[in-house]
One Martini backbone bead per residue (centre of mass of N, CA, C, O) as a GRO file, in nm:
protein
  507
    1UNK     BB    1   2.442  11.728   8.898
    2UNK     BB    2   2.704  11.913   8.801
    3UNK     BB    3   2.956  12.097   8.998
    4UNK     BB    4   3.173  12.355   8.995
    5UNK     BB    5   3.448  12.452   9.181
    6UNK     BB    6   3.542  12.805   9.224
    7UNK     BB    7   3.470  12.838   9.539
    8UNK     BB    8   3.596  12.889   9.889
    9UNK     BB    9   3.509  12.846  10.232
   10UNK     BB   10   3.749  12.871  10.509
   11UNK     BB   11   3.658  12.780  10.862
   12UNK     BB   12   3.863  12.660  11.125
   13UNK     BB   13   3.973  12.514  11.422
   14UNK     BB   14   4.082  12.260  11.285
   15UNK     BB   15   4.392  12.171  11.094
   16UNK     BB   16   4.376  11.886  11.050
   17UNK     BB   17   4.427  11.769  10.729
   18UNK     BB   18   4.409  12.042  10.544
   19UNK     BB   19   4.643  12.079  10.345
   20UNK     BB   20   4.562  11.890  10.098
   21UNK     BB   21   4.307  12.050  10.034
   22UNK     BB   22   4.431  12.322   9.967
   23UNK     BB   23   4.618  12.221   9.741
   24UNK     BB   24   4.396  12.108   9.558
   25UNK     BB   25   4.233  12.366   9.517
   26UNK     BB   26   4.465  12.529   9.397
   27UNK     BB   27   4.514  12.340   9.153
   28UNK     BB   28   4.204  12.392   9.053
   29UNK     BB   29   4.152  12.716   9.084
   30UNK     BB   30   4.041  12.795   9.357
   31UNK     BB   31   3.883  13.031   9.531
   32UNK     BB   32   3.980  13.179   9.844
   33UNK     BB   33   3.823  13.196  10.164
   34UNK     BB   34   3.893  13.361  10.489
   35UNK     BB   35   3.993  13.330  10.845
   36UNK     BB   36   4.222  13.411  11.048
   37UNK     BB   37   4.384  13.125  11.122
   38UNK     BB   38   4.323  13.003  10.842
   39UNK     BB   39   4.452  13.219  10.669
   40UNK     BB   40   4.735  13.185  10.784
   41UNK     BB   41   4.767  12.888  10.707
   42UNK     BB   42   4.744  12.930  10.400
   43UNK     BB   43   4.975  13.137  10.365
   44UNK     BB   44   5.201  12.941  10.483
   45UNK     BB   45   5.165  12.762  10.209
   46UNK     BB   46   5.170  12.981   9.964
   47UNK     BB   47   4.859  13.073   9.962
   48UNK     BB   48   4.598  13.238   9.840
   49UNK     BB   49   4.363  13.454  10.023
   50UNK     BB   50   4.057  13.596  10.107
   51UNK     BB   51   3.942  13.805  10.322
   52UNK     BB   52   3.640  13.847  10.461
   53UNK     BB   53   3.666  14.153  10.524
   54UNK     BB   54   3.677  14.229  10.213
   55UNK     BB   55   3.384  14.135  10.155
   56UNK     BB   56   3.232  14.301  10.400
   57UNK     BB   57   3.391  14.560  10.528
   58UNK     BB   58   3.441  14.402  10.799
   59UNK     BB   59   3.551  14.335  11.089
   60UNK     BB   60   3.635  14.163  11.348
   61UNK     BB   61   3.400  14.140  11.617
   62UNK     BB   62   3.356  14.092  11.945
   63UNK     BB   63   3.598  13.885  11.981
   64UNK     BB   64   3.491  13.705  11.716
   65UNK     BB   65   3.173  13.675  11.704
   66UNK     BB   66   3.198  13.857  11.431
   67UNK     BB   67   3.258  13.759  11.075
   68UNK     BB   68   3.032  13.601  10.869
   69UNK     BB   69   2.779  13.784  10.941
   70UNK     BB   70   2.686  13.828  10.606
   71UNK     BB   71   2.553  13.876  10.293
   72UNK     BB   72   2.816  13.816  10.131
   73UNK     BB   73   2.821  13.525  10.243
   74UNK     BB   74   2.524  13.409  10.255
   75UNK     BB   75   2.453  13.484   9.968
   76UNK     BB   76   2.679  13.305   9.829
   77UNK     BB   77   2.537  13.042   9.939
   78UNK     BB   78   2.201  13.083   9.898
   79UNK     BB   79   2.189  13.134   9.620
   80UNK     BB   80   2.010  13.054   9.330
   81UNK     BB   81   2.134  12.951   9.023
   82UNK     BB   82   1.824  12.891   8.892
   83UNK     BB   83   1.750  13.191   8.988
   84UNK     BB   84   1.715  13.490   8.838
   85UNK     BB   85   1.667  13.677   9.081
   86UNK     BB   86   1.912  13.584   9.246
   87UNK     BB   87   2.127  13.648   9.032
   88UNK     BB   88   2.062  13.949   9.011
   89UNK     BB   89   2.118  14.022   9.311
   90UNK     BB   90   2.409  13.927   9.325
   91UNK     BB   91   2.504  14.134   9.113
   92UNK     BB   92   2.396  14.398   9.237
   93UNK     BB   93   2.564  14.328   9.530
   94UNK     BB   94   2.833  14.183   9.484
   95UNK     BB   95   2.798  13.859   9.512
   96UNK     BB   96   2.974  13.590   9.564
   97UNK     BB   97   3.036  13.277   9.485
   98UNK     BB   98   2.978  12.977   9.695
   99UNK     BB   99   3.058  12.620   9.658
  100UNK     BB  100   3.243  12.587   9.923
  101UNK     BB  101   3.224  12.459  10.266
  102UNK     BB  102   3.467  12.481  10.534
  103UNK     BB  103   3.358  12.374  10.859
  104UNK     BB  104   3.380  12.411  11.206
  105UNK     BB  105   3.354  12.371  11.558
  106UNK     BB  106   3.353  12.452  11.852
  107UNK     BB  107   3.460  12.277  12.149
  108UNK     BB  108   3.216  12.230  12.357
  109UNK     BB  109   3.229  11.945  12.488
  110UNK     BB  110   3.528  11.958  12.569
  111UNK     BB  111   3.497  12.205  12.757
  112UNK     BB  112   3.306  12.079  12.957
  113UNK     BB  113   3.488  11.828  13.032
  114UNK     BB  114   3.734  12.013  13.145
  115UNK     BB  115   3.604  12.227  13.362
  116UNK     BB  116   3.528  12.488  13.274
  117UNK     BB  117   3.409  12.776  13.269
  118UNK     BB  118   3.127  12.934  13.185
  119UNK     BB  119   3.256  13.148  13.004
  120UNK     BB  120   3.414  12.947  12.822
  121UNK     BB  121   3.171  12.783  12.729
  122UNK     BB  122   3.012  13.010  12.592
  123UNK     BB  123   3.244  13.078  12.381
  124UNK     BB  124   3.193  12.769  12.256
  125UNK     BB  125   2.948  12.888  12.107
  126UNK     BB  126   2.859  12.855  11.795
  127UNK     BB  127   2.754  13.073  11.522
  128UNK     BB  128   2.881  13.098  11.241
  129UNK     BB  129   2.929  12.798  11.180
  130UNK     BB  130   2.636  12.691  11.209
  131UNK     BB  131   2.525  12.881  10.989
  132UNK     BB  132   2.695  12.779  10.752
  133UNK     BB  133   2.601  12.489  10.758
  134UNK     BB  134   2.298  12.539  10.712
  135UNK     BB  135   2.314  12.699  10.452
  136UNK     BB  136   2.472  12.494  10.274
  137UNK     BB  137   2.276  12.255  10.319
  138UNK     BB  138   2.023  12.386  10.203
  139UNK     BB  139   2.211  12.448   9.925
  140UNK     BB  140   2.299  12.161   9.789
  141UNK     BB  141   2.247  12.211   9.482
  142UNK     BB  142   2.518  12.424   9.490
  143UNK     BB  143   2.651  12.317   9.769
  144UNK     BB  144   2.935  12.219   9.953
  145UNK     BB  145   2.948  12.060  10.277
  146UNK     BB  146   3.204  12.072  10.536
  147UNK     BB  147   3.161  11.978  10.896
  148UNK     BB  148   3.427  11.783  10.913
  149UNK     BB  149   3.732  11.628  10.943
  150UNK     BB  150   3.607  11.338  10.883
  151UNK     BB  151   3.554  11.440  10.560
  152UNK     BB  152   3.825  11.481  10.406
  153UNK     BB  153   3.876  11.218  10.258
  154UNK     BB  154   3.620  11.228  10.084
  155UNK     BB  155   3.680  11.498   9.952
  156UNK     BB  156   3.938  11.416   9.808
  157UNK     BB  157   3.805  11.202   9.629
  158UNK     BB  158   3.609  11.393   9.484
  159UNK     BB  159   3.817  11.589   9.363
  160UNK     BB  160   3.970  11.373   9.204
  161UNK     BB  161   3.735  11.233   9.043
  162UNK     BB  162   3.595  11.529   8.947
  163UNK     BB  163   3.786  11.768   8.905
  164UNK     BB  164   3.598  11.974   9.095
  165UNK     BB  165   3.341  11.803   9.084
  166UNK     BB  166   2.991  11.765   9.172
  167UNK     BB  167   2.725  11.591   9.289
  168UNK     BB  168   2.412  11.577   9.410
  169UNK     BB  169   2.456  11.330   9.590
  170UNK     BB  170   2.701  11.440   9.740
  171UNK     BB  171   2.572  11.701   9.851
  172UNK     BB  172   2.343  11.560  10.008
  173UNK     BB  173   2.518  11.387  10.194
  174UNK     BB  174   2.668  11.631  10.325
  175UNK     BB  175   2.410  11.758  10.436
  176UNK     BB  176   2.347  11.530  10.630
  177UNK     BB  177   2.600  11.555  10.792
  178UNK     BB  178   2.549  11.850  10.881
  179UNK     BB  179   2.280  11.803  11.040
  180UNK     BB  180   2.414  11.611  11.235
  181UNK     BB  181   2.611  11.813  11.353
  182UNK     BB  182   2.410  12.039  11.442
  183UNK     BB  183   2.218  11.870  11.622
  184UNK     BB  184   2.433  11.771  11.819
  185UNK     BB  185   2.530  12.047  11.917
  186UNK     BB  186   2.255  12.148  12.026
  187UNK     BB  187   2.214  11.919  12.227
  188UNK     BB  188   2.460  11.979  12.405
  189UNK     BB  189   2.371  12.261  12.489
  190UNK     BB  190   2.101  12.194  12.613
  191UNK     BB  191   2.206  11.988  12.827
  192UNK     BB  192   2.372  12.190  12.979
  193UNK     BB  193   2.138  12.384  13.062
  194UNK     BB  194   1.948  12.142  13.179
  195UNK     BB  195   2.097  12.076  13.446
  196UNK     BB  196   1.936  12.332  13.590
  197UNK     BB  197   1.634  12.342  13.455
  198UNK     BB  198   1.464  12.080  13.388
  199UNK     BB  199   1.351  12.023  13.114
  200UNK     BB  200   1.090  11.830  12.964
  201UNK     BB  201   1.331  11.697  12.752
  202UNK     BB  202   1.430  11.471  12.499
  203UNK     BB  203   1.793  11.450  12.446
  204UNK     BB  204   1.992  11.250  12.218
  205UNK     BB  205   2.345  11.221  12.106
  206UNK     BB  206   2.526  11.014  11.859
  207UNK     BB  207   2.780  10.986  11.618
  208UNK     BB  208   2.850  10.701  11.688
  209UNK     BB  209   2.829  10.397  11.480
  210UNK     BB  210   2.704  10.047  11.452
  211UNK     BB  211   2.659   9.757  11.282
  212UNK     BB  212   2.495   9.471  11.344
  213UNK     BB  213   2.413   9.165  11.263
  214UNK     BB  214   2.182   9.186  11.487
  215UNK     BB  215   1.962   9.158  11.711
  216UNK     BB  216   1.807   8.967  11.934
  217UNK     BB  217   1.723   8.864  11.651
  218UNK     BB  218   1.773   8.776  11.321
  219UNK     BB  219   1.504   8.957  11.225
  220UNK     BB  220   1.665   9.193  11.361
  221UNK     BB  221   1.781   9.495  11.384
  222UNK     BB  222   2.122   9.628  11.461
  223UNK     BB  223   2.252   9.891  11.681
  224UNK     BB  224   2.527  10.108  11.780
  225UNK     BB  225   2.568  10.394  12.008
  226UNK     BB  226   2.906  10.475  12.044
  227UNK     BB  227   3.212  10.413  12.253
  228UNK     BB  228   3.363  10.116  12.304
  229UNK     BB  229   3.672  10.189  12.345
  230UNK     BB  230   3.634  10.312  12.628
  231UNK     BB  231   3.565  10.028  12.761
  232UNK     BB  232   3.695   9.841  12.522
  233UNK     BB  233   3.923   9.587  12.392
  234UNK     BB  234   3.962   9.384  12.126
  235UNK     BB  235   4.164   9.077  12.112
  236UNK     BB  236   3.933   8.858  12.034
  237UNK     BB  237   3.723   8.735  11.790
  238UNK     BB  238   3.420   8.790  11.716
  239UNK     BB  239   3.161   8.961  11.651
  240UNK     BB  240   2.971   9.165  11.826
  241UNK     BB  241   2.665   9.145  11.970
  242UNK     BB  242   2.379   9.249  12.097
  243UNK     BB  243   2.368   9.044  12.335
  244UNK     BB  244   2.651   9.090  12.429
  245UNK     BB  245   2.614   9.391  12.509
  246UNK     BB  246   2.399   9.347  12.722
  247UNK     BB  247   2.580   9.161  12.901
  248UNK     BB  248   2.819   9.352  12.936
  249UNK     BB  249   2.671   9.571  13.087
  250UNK     BB  250   2.592   9.390  13.326
  251UNK     BB  251   2.880   9.301  13.404
  252UNK     BB  252   3.008   9.578  13.456
  253UNK     BB  253   2.807   9.676  13.670
  254UNK     BB  254   2.865   9.448  13.872
  255UNK     BB  255   3.184   9.450  13.908
  256UNK     BB  256   3.199   9.745  14.020
  257UNK     BB  257   3.109   9.661  14.321
  258UNK     BB  258   3.423   9.509  14.364
  259UNK     BB  259   3.622   9.705  14.452
  260UNK     BB  260   3.922   9.567  14.601
  261UNK     BB  261   3.848   9.283  14.479
  262UNK     BB  262   3.844   8.951  14.394
  263UNK     BB  263   3.637   8.920  14.107
  264UNK     BB  264   3.373   8.696  13.977
  265UNK     BB  265   3.158   8.660  13.679
  266UNK     BB  266   2.850   8.499  13.564
  267UNK     BB  267   2.644   8.540  13.268
  268UNK     BB  268   2.283   8.528  13.179
  269UNK     BB  269   2.070   8.734  13.058
  270UNK     BB  270   2.196   8.956  13.283
  271UNK     BB  271   2.233   8.725  13.489
  272UNK     BB  272   2.363   8.585  13.761
  273UNK     BB  273   2.517   8.247  13.809
  274UNK     BB  274   2.802   8.372  13.917
  275UNK     BB  275   2.967   8.475  14.230
  276UNK     BB  276   3.300   8.588  14.350
  277UNK     BB  277   3.531   8.603  14.624
  278UNK     BB  278   3.899   8.617  14.659
  279UNK     BB  279   4.244   8.587  14.683
  280UNK     BB  280   4.201   8.473  14.395
  281UNK     BB  281   4.094   8.453  14.068
  282UNK     BB  282   4.074   8.151  14.048
  283UNK     BB  283   3.894   8.105  14.294
  284UNK     BB  284   3.666   8.289  14.203
  285UNK     BB  285   3.594   8.131  13.951
  286UNK     BB  286   3.533   7.852  14.079
  287UNK     BB  287   3.303   7.960  14.263
  288UNK     BB  288   3.126   8.073  14.038
  289UNK     BB  289   3.094   7.809  13.875
  290UNK     BB  290   2.973   7.631  14.110
  291UNK     BB  291   2.683   7.767  14.125
  292UNK     BB  292   2.649   7.709  13.782
  293UNK     BB  293   2.746   7.474  13.554
  294UNK     BB  294   2.517   7.507  13.340
  295UNK     BB  295   2.479   7.824  13.279
  296UNK     BB  296   2.780   7.888  13.200
  297UNK     BB  297   2.712   7.801  12.932
  298UNK     BB  298   2.758   8.063  12.715
  299UNK     BB  299   2.874   8.293  12.872
  300UNK     BB  300   2.952   8.585  13.059
  301UNK     BB  301   3.273   8.698  13.156
  302UNK     BB  302   3.414   8.852  13.466
  303UNK     BB  303   3.694   9.056  13.571
  304UNK     BB  304   3.891   9.269  13.812
  305UNK     BB  305   4.138   9.092  13.722
  306UNK     BB  306   4.391   8.940  13.616
  307UNK     BB  307   4.459   8.699  13.375
  308UNK     BB  308   4.608   8.411  13.432
  309UNK     BB  309   4.718   8.106  13.358
  310UNK     BB  310   4.559   7.939  13.569
  311UNK     BB  311   4.285   8.060  13.501
  312UNK     BB  312   4.279   8.003  13.196
  313UNK     BB  313   4.287   7.691  13.220
  314UNK     BB  314   4.005   7.677  13.349
  315UNK     BB  315   3.834   7.842  13.143
  316UNK     BB  316   3.907   7.661  12.888
  317UNK     BB  317   3.689   7.431  12.973
  318UNK     BB  318   3.486   7.649  12.877
  319UNK     BB  319   3.203   7.752  12.720
  320UNK     BB  320   3.220   8.084  12.582
  321UNK     BB  321   3.166   8.411  12.466
  322UNK     BB  322   3.277   8.614  12.704
  323UNK     BB  323   3.580   8.800  12.815
  324UNK     BB  324   3.651   9.014  13.092
  325UNK     BB  325   3.943   9.231  13.154
  326UNK     BB  326   4.198   9.447  13.244
  327UNK     BB  327   4.388   9.183  13.203
  328UNK     BB  328   4.649   8.981  13.035
  329UNK     BB  329   4.846   8.743  13.005
  330UNK     BB  330   5.026   8.605  12.760
  331UNK     BB  331   4.967   8.310  12.843
  332UNK     BB  332   4.661   8.340  12.860
  333UNK     BB  333   4.610   8.420  12.568
  334UNK     BB  334   4.718   8.164  12.435
  335UNK     BB  335   4.495   7.986  12.552
  336UNK     BB  336   4.226   8.152  12.478
  337UNK     BB  337   4.295   8.161  12.152
  338UNK     BB  338   4.221   7.861  12.064
  339UNK     BB  339   3.942   7.998  12.016
  340UNK     BB  340   3.826   8.194  11.758
  341UNK     BB  341   3.531   8.303  11.885
  342UNK     BB  342   3.635   8.421  12.125
  343UNK     BB  343   3.570   8.690  12.339
  344UNK     BB  344   3.825   8.930  12.409
  345UNK     BB  345   3.835   9.177  12.676
  346UNK     BB  346   3.960   9.493  12.753
  347UNK     BB  347   3.919   9.677  13.031
  348UNK     BB  348   3.926  10.030  13.052
  349UNK     BB  349   3.629  10.134  13.154
  350UNK     BB  350   3.379  10.267  13.332
  351UNK     BB  351   3.083  10.364  13.268
  352UNK     BB  352   2.891  10.673  13.283
  353UNK     BB  353   2.565  10.618  13.412
  354UNK     BB  354   2.336  10.867  13.491
  355UNK     BB  355   2.141  10.775  13.256
  356UNK     BB  356   1.826  10.615  13.177
  357UNK     BB  357   1.685  10.461  12.871
  358UNK     BB  358   1.367  10.378  12.696
  359UNK     BB  359   1.149  10.239  12.483
  360UNK     BB  360   0.789  10.328  12.493
  361UNK     BB  361   0.483  10.382  12.369
  362UNK     BB  362   0.629  10.574  12.147
  363UNK     BB  363   0.855  10.645  12.357
  364UNK     BB  364   1.030  10.777  12.650
  365UNK     BB  365   1.215  10.655  12.930
  366UNK     BB  366   1.347  10.814  13.233
  367UNK     BB  367   1.643  10.777  13.452
  368UNK     BB  368   1.828  10.739  13.704
  369UNK     BB  369   2.080  10.582  13.815
  370UNK     BB  370   2.172  10.305  14.019
  371UNK     BB  371   2.414  10.421  14.259
  372UNK     BB  372   2.324  10.243  14.497
  373UNK     BB  373   2.512  10.100  14.767
  374UNK     BB  374   2.509   9.890  15.009
  375UNK     BB  375   2.598   9.949  15.349
  376UNK     BB  376   2.672   9.938  15.676
  377UNK     BB  377   2.544  10.228  15.732
  378UNK     BB  378   2.243  10.129  15.624
  379UNK     BB  379   2.196   9.948  15.865
  380UNK     BB  380   1.912   9.796  16.036
  381UNK     BB  381   1.861   9.643  16.330
  382UNK     BB  382   1.546   9.446  16.389
  383UNK     BB  383   1.657   9.226  16.575
  384UNK     BB  384   1.762   9.065  16.845
  385UNK     BB  385   1.955   8.937  16.660
  386UNK     BB  386   2.263   9.018  16.567
  387UNK     BB  387   2.462   9.048  16.321
  388UNK     BB  388   2.737   8.920  16.213
  389UNK     BB  389   3.010   8.996  16.039
  390UNK     BB  390   2.986   8.765  15.830
  391UNK     BB  391   2.690   8.825  15.762
  392UNK     BB  392   2.723   9.111  15.664
  393UNK     BB  393   2.911   9.047  15.430
  394UNK     BB  394   2.710   8.854  15.284
  395UNK     BB  395   2.474   9.050  15.254
  396UNK     BB  396   2.624   9.267  15.087
  397UNK     BB  397   2.706   9.081  14.863
  398UNK     BB  398   2.414   8.997  14.781
  399UNK     BB  399   2.307   9.285  14.730
  400UNK     BB  400   2.481   9.353  14.484
  401UNK     BB  401   2.353   9.135  14.307
  402UNK     BB  402   2.051   9.199  14.339
  403UNK     BB  403   2.063   9.481  14.200
  404UNK     BB  404   2.142   9.301  13.913
  405UNK     BB  405   1.853   9.162  13.932
  406UNK     BB  406   1.570   9.040  13.831
  407UNK     BB  407   1.254   9.098  13.898
  408UNK     BB  408   1.210   8.907  14.126
  409UNK     BB  409   1.467   8.892  14.390
  410UNK     BB  410   1.704   8.632  14.498
  411UNK     BB  411   1.995   8.597  14.715
  412UNK     BB  412   2.245   8.354  14.788
  413UNK     BB  413   2.501   8.347  15.057
  414UNK     BB  414   2.856   8.239  15.125
  415UNK     BB  415   3.170   8.320  15.167
  416UNK     BB  416   3.177   8.495  14.893
  417UNK     BB  417   2.925   8.323  14.765
  418UNK     BB  418   2.715   8.239  14.528
  419UNK     BB  419   2.458   7.993  14.541
  420UNK     BB  420   2.188   8.153  14.451
  421UNK     BB  421   1.895   8.234  14.238
  422UNK     BB  422   1.600   8.439  14.198
  423UNK     BB  423   1.447   8.528  13.881
  424UNK     BB  424   1.183   8.697  13.744
  425UNK     BB  425   0.946   8.682  13.941
  426UNK     BB  426   0.600   8.722  14.044
  427UNK     BB  427   0.721   8.625  14.323
  428UNK     BB  428   0.903   8.599  14.611
  429UNK     BB  429   0.850   8.302  14.668
  430UNK     BB  430   0.940   8.195  14.394
  431UNK     BB  431   1.229   8.302  14.410
  432UNK     BB  432   1.309   8.143  14.664
  433UNK     BB  433   1.245   7.858  14.565
  434UNK     BB  434   1.439   7.867  14.329
  435UNK     BB  435   1.699   7.913  14.492
  436UNK     BB  436   1.686   7.665  14.677
  437UNK     BB  437   1.672   7.448  14.459
  438UNK     BB  438   1.938   7.525  14.318
  439UNK     BB  439   2.132   7.487  14.552
  440UNK     BB  440   2.067   7.182  14.589
  441UNK     BB  441   2.140   7.087  14.303
  442UNK     BB  442   2.457   7.194  14.367
  443UNK     BB  443   2.522   7.108  14.682
  444UNK     BB  444   2.423   7.316  14.892
  445UNK     BB  445   2.459   7.449  15.215
  446UNK     BB  446   2.229   7.673  15.388
  447UNK     BB  447   2.362   7.676  15.647
  448UNK     BB  448   2.422   8.012  15.729
  449UNK     BB  449   2.297   8.174  15.521
  450UNK     BB  450   2.231   8.444  15.302
  451UNK     BB  451   1.978   8.699  15.228
  452UNK     BB  452   1.854   8.874  14.935
  453UNK     BB  453   1.631   9.151  14.868
  454UNK     BB  454   1.495   9.392  14.648
  455UNK     BB  455   1.242   9.371  14.841
  456UNK     BB  456   0.993   9.348  15.030
  457UNK     BB  457   0.797   9.167  15.260
  458UNK     BB  458   0.454   9.125  15.272
  459UNK     BB  459   0.527   8.859  15.424
  460UNK     BB  460   0.637   8.577  15.628
  461UNK     BB  461   0.681   8.338  15.421
  462UNK     BB  462   0.977   8.386  15.330
  463UNK     BB  463   1.110   8.360  15.609
  464UNK     BB  464   1.017   8.072  15.657
  465UNK     BB  465   1.160   7.943  15.412
  466UNK     BB  466   1.443   8.026  15.496
  467UNK     BB  467   1.453   7.872  15.762
  468UNK     BB  468   1.399   7.585  15.640
  469UNK     BB  469   1.681   7.610  15.467
  470UNK     BB  470   1.902   7.763  15.689
  471UNK     BB  471   1.870   8.055  15.707
  472UNK     BB  472   2.006   8.340  15.923
  473UNK     BB  473   2.014   8.592  15.712
  474UNK     BB  474   1.871   8.925  15.631
  475UNK     BB  475   1.830   9.143  15.343
  476UNK     BB  476   1.625   9.443  15.333
  477UNK     BB  477   1.437   9.732  15.298
  478UNK     BB  478   1.165   9.751  15.376
  479UNK     BB  479   0.807   9.885  15.420
  480UNK     BB  480   0.603   9.706  15.523
  481UNK     BB  481   0.307   9.662  15.694
  482UNK     BB  482   0.437   9.353  15.777
  483UNK     BB  483   0.720   9.357  15.912
  484UNK     BB  484   0.664   9.246  16.199
  485UNK     BB  485   0.612   8.954  16.117
  486UNK     BB  486   0.905   8.900  16.024
  487UNK     BB  487   1.042   8.979  16.289
  488UNK     BB  488   0.900   8.775  16.474
  489UNK     BB  489   1.001   8.523  16.333
  490UNK     BB  490   1.301   8.575  16.374
  491UNK     BB  491   1.295   8.585  16.684
  492UNK     BB  492   1.180   8.295  16.725
  493UNK     BB  493   1.445   8.177  16.525
  494UNK     BB  494   1.721   8.332  16.549
  495UNK     BB  495   1.722   8.567  16.342
  496UNK     BB  496   1.874   8.791  16.116
  497UNK     BB  497   1.774   9.140  16.043
  498UNK     BB  498   1.797   9.386  15.778
  499UNK     BB  499   1.767   9.726  15.693
  500UNK     BB  500   1.808   9.977  15.420
  501UNK     BB  501   1.576  10.161  15.258
  502UNK     BB  502   1.644  10.016  14.968
  503UNK     BB  503   1.536   9.970  14.658
  504UNK     BB  504   1.606   9.710  14.369
  505UNK     BB  505   1.469   9.735  14.110
  506UNK     BB  506   1.455   9.524  13.800
  507UNK     BB  507   1.338   9.538  13.436
   0.00000   0.00000   0.00000
């Protein structure tokens, strides 16, 4: 059903790209109604518009809090054009028809992010605008609602193609946009208030989204909601997949642990198969690659330092899916772009993940992010032999990796290099055996190596296996009823062990 736009109410906070819309409506002979700054903007274009105050016979009151909240406005939007009683009442009360509503909302989220005072934030809770959006969207059979400047281009196309007429399908689509806008806005306001109230209600809203090629497997649909450009800029390669994004999240979270050092990590299925720190990024890459030259094939690579030409020439020898770094030299890019499908990403910023959630059992589970990184100040030396400085450094290095490894997890390290890991095992003994076997497979000598465990040892068997492999220092949370058994074994065999008091399960 086509509807001709004869009148429009325009009241917006942002005036960007509004001018061509105003001029087009004027050309089509549409009568314009407006408020405050928007009215002034329209008049400065040399176009007439009727002030809302003349429609309502009330001025803007309470510091602008009440402008459009009046039956003359909402009646003109909500009355049903095909309902004779509604039409009669509109005529009786001299309520003009409003066929198009263009309105946006006060920038509440931006005001919160700016660190503004509570008073300023409260004033940016839109009342009139959100009400206009809901009213016009509800009556989409008769009214077209434009609820964001992001929709201006599409509105221009509709006005041009329909010569001022709209279809029911167009109006319903814009109504869906509108309820998306209003629900997102209300979610942001609730979450702001709930920072202090802690009401047990899950609400999350993201306006930006993109369709992925598929999900975890080709038969599954995949979408991403969020702003990837805040985190990285794609410089080269094929479209990023669902699995790529999962691995990228793991890679970024891990490499963030090593700020201030030249660090390189290689990941597969969210677990690190190689991590190292060194004086140069090339050396860090080679040490990381050395840890597992087999699993590195097809992996996700990440550096916290610029990729230079020498490093790029080494990386170029490996088939990989994704490489992230804060920057690339021009010469490095020339080398790495030689394979068309390689995904090269410039890391812009680390995402701030304060809350983590996932769907399960038909609902959602939520927790705070694991922002705790074990440091020297957290260590309690529990054995007779105290860990040496080099051992402490290796234990903390291993602990950072272990924190980002699927439980049950064991990480072995020496001289700033991950030697091996045991990941996702159903027992800690299995994880340790896996790590020891893997280290030996790739030719590492574990004599003097350090071990990190994501959780306590329930028995002394893991400590015994570590000793037999040549490991001399262990970092773990502690907290087992049989901690003393592990401490006694370490004392008997001159091993150093420290407790952190913090478990790092990851599932």
